Amino acid sequence: MKIVMDEKIPYLADALTAMGHKVVAKPGGEICAADVKDAGALFVRTRTFCNADLLEGSNVRFIGTATIGYDHIDDAYCRSRGIFWTSAPACNAGGVLQYVQSAVYLWCRKCNRSPKELTLGVVGVGAIGSRIASWAQSAGMSVLLNDPPREAAGERGFVSLQQIAAESDIITFHPTLTRDGEFPSYHLAGKNFFDSLQRMPLFINASRGPVADNEALLSAYKNGKIADIVIDVWEGEPDINRELLDVSFIATPHIAGYSAEGKLNATNIVLKKFADYTEYKGKLPLATLPAPSQPTIKAPTEGEALIEIYNPMHDTEPLKNNPQTFEALRNNYKFRREPSAYKIEIS
């Protein structure tokens, strides 16, 4: 089978070739209708929009997106054409958790505050949000959870967005991006939300760019409603708001989930689903990761250890210095290792 794939999905091309397929790898944003016309399957990331413009008249019957988000896939169109598609839920949860951990500890260092005196509000308590909440509780923070879809399904333990805004010292957003339905998340963090903030919190968005109204976010910072901003996802990527970039404490090019473990997870998830779809009977050629070159991390605290493993300031500086290179920084990112790859010794 001819398969077209985003060239930045690691480990995948070799695996598909080993399974006997003909692989065409291209930059995700350059994949076009002519490329997929005679392809049976398509593997993408968020830069390839899988809709009628790309797929009409093609032979594609399987789409695998090696991402958690899937708003770049036109579900209604795919269903109408009998195209099966799948994503990689929770694949990068560990990487986003790592990003938020390091950001929080860096902010605590900057403000000379202890996590144990802070309240963290988590908006969107899915695979990522729940892991962040669990970590925050273990670090001694008070934690507030907001997830209207889960609450509407009968689950307990959630609070309103208004309570999050009133009582949180740090607010981190992790909902799925939805524009319709009972609980749309598009511009969930908008002017009304920012106006209701009471404690000048640290604001974190590592979910999807349009979850936060970037103009309203910038205005809230200027008006003293927000103490600091940590932003990894942006409206209009890669053409991002330069003023918002300049004032943000941490600003990165959509790489919060870009750990080696997360990328491997994503590839293996979509590969397994493709194997099931095609009823592949052989042994799947799944990749593995080697041990890091420095397997032991020694630090005085857990927070300092996590910052040593990954410091998002190292990704902030090149973006602030050269914002026009957003896409290049993202596409050529050197995947970091997650804390689970190391032995941490607290001295």
mmCIF file of C-alpha atoms in Angstrom:
data_model
loop_
_atom_site.group_PDB
_atom_site.id
_atom_site.type_symbol
_atom_site.label_atom_id
_atom_site.label_comp_id
_atom_site.label_asym_id
_atom_site.label_seq_id
_atom_site.Cartn_x
_atom_site.Cartn_y
_atom_site.Cartn_z
ATOM 1 C CA MET A 1 0.000 0.000 0.000
ATOM 2 C CA LYS A 2 1.161 3.546 -0.701
ATOM 3 C CA ILE A 3 1.224 5.560 2.494
ATOM 4 C CA VAL A 4 1.760 9.315 2.782
ATOM 5 C CA MET A 5 3.058 10.608 6.093
ATOM 6 C CA ASP A 6 4.318 13.730 7.823
ATOM 7 C CA GLU A 7 8.088 13.400 7.761
ATOM 8 C CA LYS A 8 8.359 14.656 11.348
ATOM 9 C CA ILE A 9 6.582 11.643 12.866
ATOM 10 C CA PRO A 10 9.546 9.761 14.320
ATOM 11 C CA TYR A 11 10.153 6.022 14.010
ATOM 12 C CA LEU A 12 7.154 5.548 11.706
ATOM 13 C CA ALA A 13 8.630 5.396 8.205
ATOM 14 C CA ASP A 14 10.971 2.521 9.044
ATOM 15 C CA ALA A 15 8.169 0.581 10.737
ATOM 16 C CA LEU A 16 5.760 0.973 7.810
ATOM 17 C CA THR A 17 8.470 0.015 5.334
ATOM 18 C CA ALA A 18 9.268 -3.075 7.379
ATOM 19 C CA MET A 19 5.573 -3.972 7.193
ATOM 20 C CA GLY A 20 5.827 -3.966 3.392
ATOM 21 C CA HIS A 21 4.356 -0.564 2.508
ATOM 22 C CA LYS A 22 5.605 2.131 0.144
ATOM 23 C CA VAL A 23 6.128 5.291 2.195
ATOM 24 C CA VAL A 24 6.146 8.879 0.935
ATOM 25 C CA ALA A 25 7.257 11.302 3.663
ATOM 26 C CA LYS A 26 6.783 15.077 3.313
ATOM 27 C CA PRO A 27 6.501 18.156 5.540
ATOM 28 C CA GLY A 28 2.998 18.070 7.004
ATOM 29 C CA GLY A 29 2.026 21.492 5.714
ATOM 30 C CA GLU A 30 2.991 20.533 2.170
ATOM 31 C CA ILE A 31 0.950 17.335 1.835
ATOM 32 C CA CYS A 32 -1.554 17.992 -0.954
ATOM 33 C CA ALA A 33 -4.343 16.285 -2.870
ATOM 34 C CA ALA A 34 -1.974 15.075 -5.596
ATOM 35 C CA ASP A 35 0.147 13.289 -2.966
ATOM 36 C CA VAL A 36 -2.726 11.341 -1.433
ATOM 37 C CA LYS A 37 -4.794 10.638 -4.565
ATOM 38 C CA ASP A 38 -3.478 7.070 -4.934
ATOM 39 C CA ALA A 39 -2.582 6.503 -1.274
ATOM 40 C CA GLY A 40 -4.447 4.059 0.910
ATOM 41 C CA ALA A 41 -3.431 5.582 4.240
ATOM 42 C CA LEU A 42 -2.309 8.904 5.650
ATOM 43 C CA PHE A 43 -0.349 9.638 8.831
ATOM 44 C CA VAL A 44 -0.352 13.277 9.952
ATOM 45 C CA ARG A 45 0.195 15.812 12.693
ATOM 46 C CA THR A 46 -1.702 19.040 13.303
ATOM 47 C CA ARG A 47 -0.336 20.866 10.265
ATOM 48 C CA THR A 48 -2.180 18.668 7.737
ATOM 49 C CA PHE A 49 -5.874 19.496 7.392
ATOM 50 C CA CYS A 50 -7.746 16.333 6.483
ATOM 51 C CA ASN A 51 -10.843 17.617 4.719
ATOM 52 C CA ALA A 52 -12.503 17.560 1.324
ATOM 53 C CA ASP A 53 -9.838 19.786 -0.201
ATOM 54 C CA LEU A 54 -7.212 17.168 0.566
ATOM 55 C CA LEU A 55 -9.152 13.920 0.358
ATOM 56 C CA GLU A 56 -11.887 14.257 -2.260
ATOM 57 C CA GLY A 57 -11.326 11.680 -5.004
ATOM 58 C CA SER A 58 -8.474 9.947 -3.172
ATOM 59 C CA ASN A 59 -8.109 6.295 -2.204
ATOM 60 C CA VAL A 60 -7.387 7.126 1.446
ATOM 61 C CA ARG A 61 -9.377 4.936 3.813
ATOM 62 C CA PHE A 62 -7.266 5.264 6.983
ATOM 63 C CA ILE A 63 -5.935 8.388 8.700
ATOM 64 C CA GLY A 64 -3.786 8.250 11.794
ATOM 65 C CA THR A 65 -2.885 11.508 13.519
ATOM 66 C CA ALA A 66 0.051 11.120 15.894
ATOM 67 C CA THR A 67 -1.414 13.760 18.196
ATOM 68 C CA ILE A 68 -3.890 14.067 21.032
ATOM 69 C CA GLY A 69 -5.802 16.867 19.299
ATOM 70 C CA TYR A 70 -7.845 16.149 16.200
ATOM 71 C CA ASP A 71 -9.537 19.417 15.228
ATOM 72 C CA HIS A 72 -7.510 19.300 11.984
ATOM 73 C CA ILE A 73 -9.596 16.305 10.881
ATOM 74 C CA ASP A 74 -13.035 16.875 9.350
ATOM 75 C CA ASP A 75 -14.879 14.076 11.105
ATOM 76 C CA ALA A 76 -18.166 14.594 9.265
ATOM 77 C CA TYR A 77 -16.482 14.464 5.875
ATOM 78 C CA CYS A 78 -14.457 11.363 6.752
ATOM 79 C CA ARG A 79 -17.557 9.568 7.991
ATOM 80 C CA SER A 80 -19.456 10.468 4.819
ATOM 81 C CA ARG A 81 -16.682 8.937 2.699
ATOM 82 C CA GLY A 82 -16.076 5.856 4.824
ATOM 83 C CA ILE A 83 -12.634 7.012 5.919
ATOM 84 C CA PHE A 84 -11.566 5.601 9.280
ATOM 85 C CA TRP A 85 -9.470 7.956 11.361
ATOM 86 C CA THR A 86 -7.834 7.693 14.743
ATOM 87 C CA SER A 87 -5.729 9.831 17.051
ATOM 88 C CA ALA A 88 -3.236 9.053 19.814
ATOM 89 C CA PRO A 89 -5.056 9.949 23.051
ATOM 90 C CA ALA A 90 -2.845 10.616 26.072
ATOM 91 C CA CYS A 91 0.315 9.946 24.047
ATOM 92 C CA ASN A 92 2.085 13.096 25.253
ATOM 93 C CA ALA A 93 0.554 13.362 28.719
ATOM 94 C CA GLY A 94 3.931 12.764 30.364
ATOM 95 C CA GLY A 95 5.605 15.454 28.273
ATOM 96 C CA VAL A 96 2.956 18.086 29.007
ATOM 97 C CA LEU A 97 3.061 17.173 32.696
ATOM 98 C CA GLN A 98 6.834 17.684 32.614
ATOM 99 C CA TYR A 99 6.415 21.064 30.914
ATOM 100 C CA VAL A 100 3.893 22.287 33.497
ATOM 101 C CA GLN A 101 5.981 20.969 36.396
ATOM 102 C CA SER A 102 9.109 22.805 35.263
ATOM 103 C CA ALA A 103 7.144 25.979 34.500
ATOM 104 C CA VAL A 104 5.543 25.978 37.952
ATOM 105 C CA TYR A 105 8.830 25.343 39.748
ATOM 106 C CA LEU A 106 10.566 28.088 37.743
ATOM 107 C CA TRP A 107 7.776 30.519 38.624
ATOM 108 C CA CYS A 108 7.995 29.566 42.295
ATOM 109 C CA ARG A 109 11.735 30.211 42.134
ATOM 110 C CA LYS A 110 11.147 33.596 40.476
ATOM 111 C CA CYS A 111 8.516 34.647 43.023
ATOM 112 C CA ASN A 112 10.225 33.020 46.012
ATOM 113 C CA ARG A 113 7.096 31.012 46.806
ATOM 114 C CA SER A 114 6.596 27.448 47.911
ATOM 115 C CA PRO A 115 4.199 25.178 46.002
ATOM 116 C CA LYS A 116 2.720 24.211 49.355
ATOM 117 C CA GLU A 117 1.246 27.691 49.792
ATOM 118 C CA LEU A 118 -0.390 27.758 46.352
ATOM 119 C CA THR A 119 -3.734 26.740 44.894
ATOM 120 C CA LEU A 120 -3.668 25.250 41.410
ATOM 121 C CA GLY A 121 -6.744 25.348 39.199
ATOM 122 C CA VAL A 122 -6.915 22.707 36.459
ATOM 123 C CA VAL A 123 -9.404 23.354 33.637
ATOM 124 C CA GLY A 124 -9.982 20.164 31.664
ATOM 125 C CA VAL A 125 -9.307 17.048 33.705
ATOM 126 C CA GLY A 126 -8.665 14.411 31.080
ATOM 127 C CA ALA A 127 -5.559 12.300 30.635
ATOM 128 C CA ILE A 128 -3.248 15.296 30.985
ATOM 129 C CA GLY A 129 -5.170 17.412 33.473
ATOM 130 C CA SER A 130 -5.673 14.490 35.838
ATOM 131 C CA ARG A 131 -1.941 13.726 35.884
ATOM 132 C CA ILE A 132 -1.145 17.372 36.599
ATOM 133 C CA ALA A 133 -3.700 17.415 39.417
ATOM 134 C CA SER A 134 -2.238 14.262 40.954
ATOM 135 C CA TRP A 135 1.288 15.658 40.832
ATOM 136 C CA ALA A 136 0.203 19.017 42.289
ATOM 137 C CA GLN A 137 -1.472 17.302 45.220
ATOM 138 C CA SER A 138 1.659 15.245 45.896
ATOM 139 C CA ALA A 139 3.713 18.468 45.770
ATOM 140 C CA GLY A 140 1.529 19.936 48.532
ATOM 141 C CA MET A 141 -0.644 22.287 46.501
ATOM 142 C CA SER A 142 -4.352 22.761 46.985
ATOM 143 C CA VAL A 143 -6.050 21.692 43.764
ATOM 144 C CA LEU A 144 -9.325 22.805 42.174
ATOM 145 C CA LEU A 145 -10.729 20.875 39.212
ATOM 146 C CA ASN A 146 -13.064 22.101 36.491
ATOM 147 C CA ASP A 147 -14.473 19.764 33.842
ATOM 148 C CA PRO A 148 -18.123 20.459 32.903
ATOM 149 C CA PRO A 149 -18.507 17.433 30.556
ATOM 150 C CA ARG A 150 -17.377 15.029 33.274
ATOM 151 C CA GLU A 151 -19.476 16.812 35.876
ATOM 152 C CA ALA A 152 -22.534 16.615 33.607
ATOM 153 C CA ALA A 153 -21.913 12.870 33.291
ATOM 154 C CA GLY A 154 -22.395 12.528 37.045
ATOM 155 C CA GLU A 155 -18.818 12.642 38.311
ATOM 156 C CA ARG A 156 -18.077 14.604 41.456
ATOM 157 C CA GLY A 157 -15.231 16.710 42.783
ATOM 158 C CA PHE A 158 -15.439 19.584 40.307
ATOM 159 C CA VAL A 159 -15.894 23.310 40.828
ATOM 160 C CA SER A 160 -17.098 26.126 38.590
ATOM 161 C CA LEU A 161 -14.814 28.137 36.345
ATOM 162 C CA GLN A 162 -15.800 31.128 38.468
ATOM 163 C CA GLN A 163 -14.373 29.455 41.572
ATOM 164 C CA ILE A 164 -11.186 28.588 39.689
ATOM 165 C CA ALA A 165 -10.863 32.273 38.726
ATOM 166 C CA ALA A 166 -11.514 33.475 42.264
ATOM 167 C CA GLU A 167 -9.297 31.121 44.282
ATOM 168 C CA SER A 168 -6.363 29.964 42.126
ATOM 169 C CA ASP A 169 -2.765 31.172 42.267
ATOM 170 C CA ILE A 170 -1.966 29.159 39.138
ATOM 171 C CA ILE A 171 -4.445 28.204 36.416
ATOM 172 C CA THR A 172 -3.566 25.654 33.750
ATOM 173 C CA PHE A 173 -5.823 24.809 30.790
ATOM 174 C CA HIS A 174 -6.099 21.306 29.275
ATOM 175 C CA PRO A 175 -9.499 20.871 27.585
ATOM 176 C CA THR A 176 -10.044 19.396 24.162
ATOM 177 C CA LEU A 177 -10.642 22.166 21.638
ATOM 178 C CA THR A 178 -14.332 22.234 20.694
ATOM 179 C CA ARG A 179 -16.271 25.024 19.031
ATOM 180 C CA ASP A 180 -19.777 23.595 19.267
ATOM 181 C CA GLY A 181 -21.888 21.490 21.595
ATOM 182 C CA GLU A 182 -22.948 22.032 25.166
ATOM 183 C CA PHE A 183 -19.472 22.845 26.484
ATOM 184 C CA PRO A 184 -17.399 24.609 23.797
ATOM 185 C CA SER A 185 -13.822 25.367 24.810
ATOM 186 C CA TYR A 186 -13.057 27.887 22.049
ATOM 187 C CA HIS A 187 -12.032 31.120 23.835
ATOM 188 C CA LEU A 188 -12.986 29.533 27.145
ATOM 189 C CA ALA A 189 -10.312 31.778 28.595
ATOM 190 C CA GLY A 190 -11.770 35.002 27.235
ATOM 191 C CA LYS A 191 -12.422 38.532 28.428
ATOM 192 C CA ASN A 192 -15.120 37.549 30.933
ATOM 193 C CA PHE A 193 -12.877 34.908 32.457
ATOM 194 C CA PHE A 194 -9.869 37.198 32.746
ATOM 195 C CA ASP A 195 -11.985 40.016 34.199
ATOM 196 C CA SER A 196 -13.144 37.638 36.948
ATOM 197 C CA LEU A 197 -9.629 36.737 38.153
ATOM 198 C CA GLN A 198 -9.076 37.645 41.796
ATOM 199 C CA ARG A 199 -5.522 36.605 42.763
ATOM 200 C CA MET A 200 -3.283 37.677 39.862
ATOM 201 C CA PRO A 201 -2.468 34.071 38.995
ATOM 202 C CA LEU A 202 0.114 32.488 36.759
ATOM 203 C CA PHE A 203 -1.762 31.563 33.560
ATOM 204 C CA ILE A 204 -0.700 28.454 31.628
ATOM 205 C CA ASN A 205 -1.991 27.268 28.264
ATOM 206 C CA ALA A 206 -0.445 24.065 26.931
ATOM 207 C CA SER A 207 -3.605 22.660 25.346
ATOM 208 C CA ARG A 208 -4.736 24.287 22.086
ATOM 209 C CA GLY A 209 -4.160 27.886 21.030
ATOM 210 C CA PRO A 210 -7.786 29.023 20.544
ATOM 211 C CA VAL A 211 -8.764 27.824 24.033
ATOM 212 C CA ALA A 212 -7.435 31.227 25.119
ATOM 213 C CA ASP A 213 -8.371 34.469 23.386
ATOM 214 C CA ASN A 214 -4.829 35.738 22.874
ATOM 215 C CA GLU A 215 -5.841 39.402 22.606
ATOM 216 C CA ALA A 216 -7.870 39.149 25.813
ATOM 217 C CA LEU A 217 -4.959 37.354 27.497
ATOM 218 C CA LEU A 218 -2.557 40.134 26.549
ATOM 219 C CA SER A 219 -5.015 42.778 27.735
ATOM 220 C CA ALA A 220 -5.471 40.957 31.053
ATOM 221 C CA TYR A 221 -1.719 40.964 31.609
ATOM 222 C CA LYS A 222 -1.455 44.663 30.805
ATOM 223 C CA ASN A 223 -4.331 45.420 33.192
ATOM 224 C CA GLY A 224 -2.747 43.542 36.082
ATOM 225 C CA LYS A 225 -5.226 40.665 36.179
ATOM 226 C CA ILE A 226 -2.456 38.106 35.539
ATOM 227 C CA ALA A 227 0.936 37.924 37.227
ATOM 228 C CA ASP A 228 2.711 35.935 34.522
ATOM 229 C CA ILE A 229 1.996 33.921 31.387
ATOM 230 C CA VAL A 230 3.245 30.509 30.306
ATOM 231 C CA ILE A 231 2.131 29.839 26.746
ATOM 232 C CA ASP A 232 3.042 26.977 24.438
ATOM 233 C CA VAL A 233 0.066 27.059 22.064
ATOM 234 C CA TRP A 234 -1.039 30.116 20.131
ATOM 235 C CA GLU A 235 -3.845 31.409 18.011
ATOM 236 C CA GLY A 236 -2.772 31.713 14.386
ATOM 237 C CA GLU A 237 0.336 29.537 14.627
ATOM 238 C CA PRO A 238 2.941 30.021 13.309
ATOM 239 C CA ASP A 239 2.041 33.728 12.943
ATOM 240 C CA ILE A 240 1.884 34.454 16.636
ATOM 241 C CA ASN A 241 1.147 37.616 18.599
ATOM 242 C CA ARG A 242 4.595 39.204 19.006
ATOM 243 C CA GLU A 243 3.519 41.472 21.869
ATOM 244 C CA LEU A 244 2.131 38.505 23.796
ATOM 245 C CA LEU A 245 5.390 36.681 23.120
ATOM 246 C CA ASP A 246 7.430 39.570 24.509
ATOM 247 C CA VAL A 247 5.554 39.823 27.819
ATOM 248 C CA SER A 248 5.240 36.094 28.517
ATOM 249 C CA PHE A 249 7.344 34.536 31.274
ATOM 250 C CA ILE A 250 7.706 31.289 29.310
ATOM 251 C CA ALA A 251 6.849 31.197 25.608
ATOM 252 C CA THR A 252 7.505 28.122 23.486
ATOM 253 C CA PRO A 253 6.671 26.942 19.935
ATOM 254 C CA HIS A 254 4.015 24.276 20.623
ATOM 255 C CA ILE A 255 6.467 21.736 22.042
ATOM 256 C CA ALA A 256 5.071 21.066 25.531
ATOM 257 C CA GLY A 257 4.375 17.448 24.641
ATOM 258 C CA TYR A 258 7.555 16.961 22.613
ATOM 259 C CA SER A 259 9.299 14.372 24.737
ATOM 260 C CA ALA A 260 10.944 11.340 23.167
ATOM 261 C CA GLU A 261 8.606 9.143 25.184
ATOM 262 C CA GLY A 262 5.552 11.067 23.992
ATOM 263 C CA LYS A 263 6.562 10.878 20.348
ATOM 264 C CA LEU A 264 7.293 7.177 20.623
ATOM 265 C CA ASN A 265 3.922 6.630 22.304
ATOM 266 C CA ALA A 266 2.112 8.502 19.524
ATOM 267 C CA THR A 267 3.819 6.529 16.775
ATOM 268 C CA ASN A 268 3.189 3.195 18.453
ATOM 269 C CA ILE A 269 -0.470 3.997 19.144
ATOM 270 C CA VAL A 270 -1.341 4.907 15.551
ATOM 271 C CA LEU A 271 0.811 2.086 14.194
ATOM 272 C CA LYS A 272 -1.027 -0.471 16.314
ATOM 273 C CA LYS A 273 -4.391 0.913 15.211
ATOM 274 C CA PHE A 274 -3.281 0.772 11.575
ATOM 275 C CA ALA A 275 -2.167 -2.828 12.058
ATOM 276 C CA ASP A 276 -5.586 -3.685 13.500
ATOM 277 C CA TYR A 277 -7.333 -1.901 10.634
ATOM 278 C CA THR A 278 -5.338 -3.780 8.000
ATOM 279 C CA GLU A 279 -5.444 -7.057 9.973
ATOM 280 C CA TYR A 280 -1.654 -7.235 9.952
ATOM 281 C CA LYS A 281 -0.511 -10.619 11.246
ATOM 282 C CA GLY A 282 3.230 -10.115 11.646
ATOM 283 C CA LYS A 283 5.217 -8.828 14.608
ATOM 284 C CA LEU A 284 4.986 -5.054 14.810
ATOM 285 C CA PRO A 285 8.396 -3.364 14.428
ATOM 286 C CA LEU A 286 7.940 -1.033 17.417
ATOM 287 C CA ALA A 287 10.858 1.234 18.340
ATOM 288 C CA THR A 288 12.352 1.557 21.829
ATOM 289 C CA LEU A 289 14.357 4.310 23.508
ATOM 290 C CA PRO A 290 17.903 4.025 24.861
ATOM 291 C CA ALA A 291 18.878 5.190 28.338
ATOM 292 C CA PRO A 292 19.806 8.903 28.530
ATOM 293 C CA SER A 293 23.485 9.782 28.386
ATOM 294 C CA GLN A 294 23.310 11.128 31.953
ATOM 295 C CA PRO A 295 20.981 8.677 33.713
ATOM 296 C CA THR A 296 21.312 10.081 37.265
ATOM 297 C CA ILE A 297 20.203 13.556 38.341
ATOM 298 C CA LYS A 298 21.329 14.899 41.729
ATOM 299 C CA ALA A 299 19.622 17.987 43.145
ATOM 300 C CA PRO A 300 18.618 19.510 46.508
ATOM 301 C CA THR A 301 14.878 19.313 45.754
ATOM 302 C CA GLU A 302 12.531 17.576 43.356
ATOM 303 C CA GLY A 303 11.752 20.899 41.725
ATOM 304 C CA GLU A 304 15.409 21.635 41.022
ATOM 305 C CA ALA A 305 15.858 18.121 39.651
ATOM 306 C CA LEU A 306 12.952 18.539 37.262
ATOM 307 C CA ILE A 307 14.279 21.913 36.097
ATOM 308 C CA GLU A 308 17.696 20.346 35.483
ATOM 309 C CA ILE A 309 16.082 17.615 33.380
ATOM 310 C CA TYR A 310 14.057 20.157 31.412
ATOM 311 C CA ASN A 311 14.189 23.946 31.617
ATOM 312 C CA PRO A 312 11.593 25.552 29.287
ATOM 313 C CA MET A 313 13.581 28.802 29.380
ATOM 314 C CA HIS A 314 15.955 27.094 26.955
ATOM 315 C CA ASP A 315 13.075 26.925 24.462
ATOM 316 C CA THR A 316 11.790 30.410 25.285
ATOM 317 C CA GLU A 317 14.936 32.328 24.442
ATOM 318 C CA PRO A 318 15.267 31.243 20.778
ATOM 319 C CA LEU A 319 11.579 31.918 20.101
ATOM 320 C CA LYS A 320 11.720 35.380 21.650
ATOM 321 C CA ASN A 321 14.893 36.185 19.757
ATOM 322 C CA ASN A 322 13.573 34.930 16.413
ATOM 323 C CA PRO A 323 9.769 34.582 16.460
ATOM 324 C CA GLN A 324 9.674 34.169 12.689
ATOM 325 C CA THR A 325 11.364 30.771 13.139
ATOM 326 C CA PHE A 326 8.408 29.342 15.108
ATOM 327 C CA GLU A 327 7.759 26.515 12.649
ATOM 328 C CA ALA A 328 11.437 25.674 12.210
ATOM 329 C CA LEU A 329 11.966 25.536 15.978
ATOM 330 C CA ARG A 330 8.999 23.215 16.301
ATOM 331 C CA ASN A 331 9.850 20.974 13.364
ATOM 332 C CA ASN A 332 13.515 20.616 14.314
ATOM 333 C CA TYR A 333 12.982 20.252 18.044
ATOM 334 C CA LYS A 334 15.334 17.862 19.816
ATOM 335 C CA PHE A 335 12.990 15.630 21.772
ATOM 336 C CA ARG A 336 13.756 15.769 25.485
ATOM 337 C CA ARG A 337 13.533 12.834 27.879
ATOM 338 C CA GLU A 338 10.902 12.650 30.622
ATOM 339 C CA PRO A 339 11.809 12.369 34.340
ATOM 340 C CA SER A 340 10.920 8.662 34.291
ATOM 341 C CA ALA A 341 14.023 8.051 32.173
ATOM 342 C CA TYR A 342 16.286 9.194 35.012
ATOM 343 C CA LYS A 343 17.253 8.157 38.491
ATOM 344 C CA ILE A 344 16.690 11.216 40.677
ATOM 345 C CA GLU A 345 18.737 11.580 43.871
ATOM 346 C CA ILE A 346 17.659 14.315 46.291
ATOM 347 C CA SER A 347 20.558 15.508 48.463
#
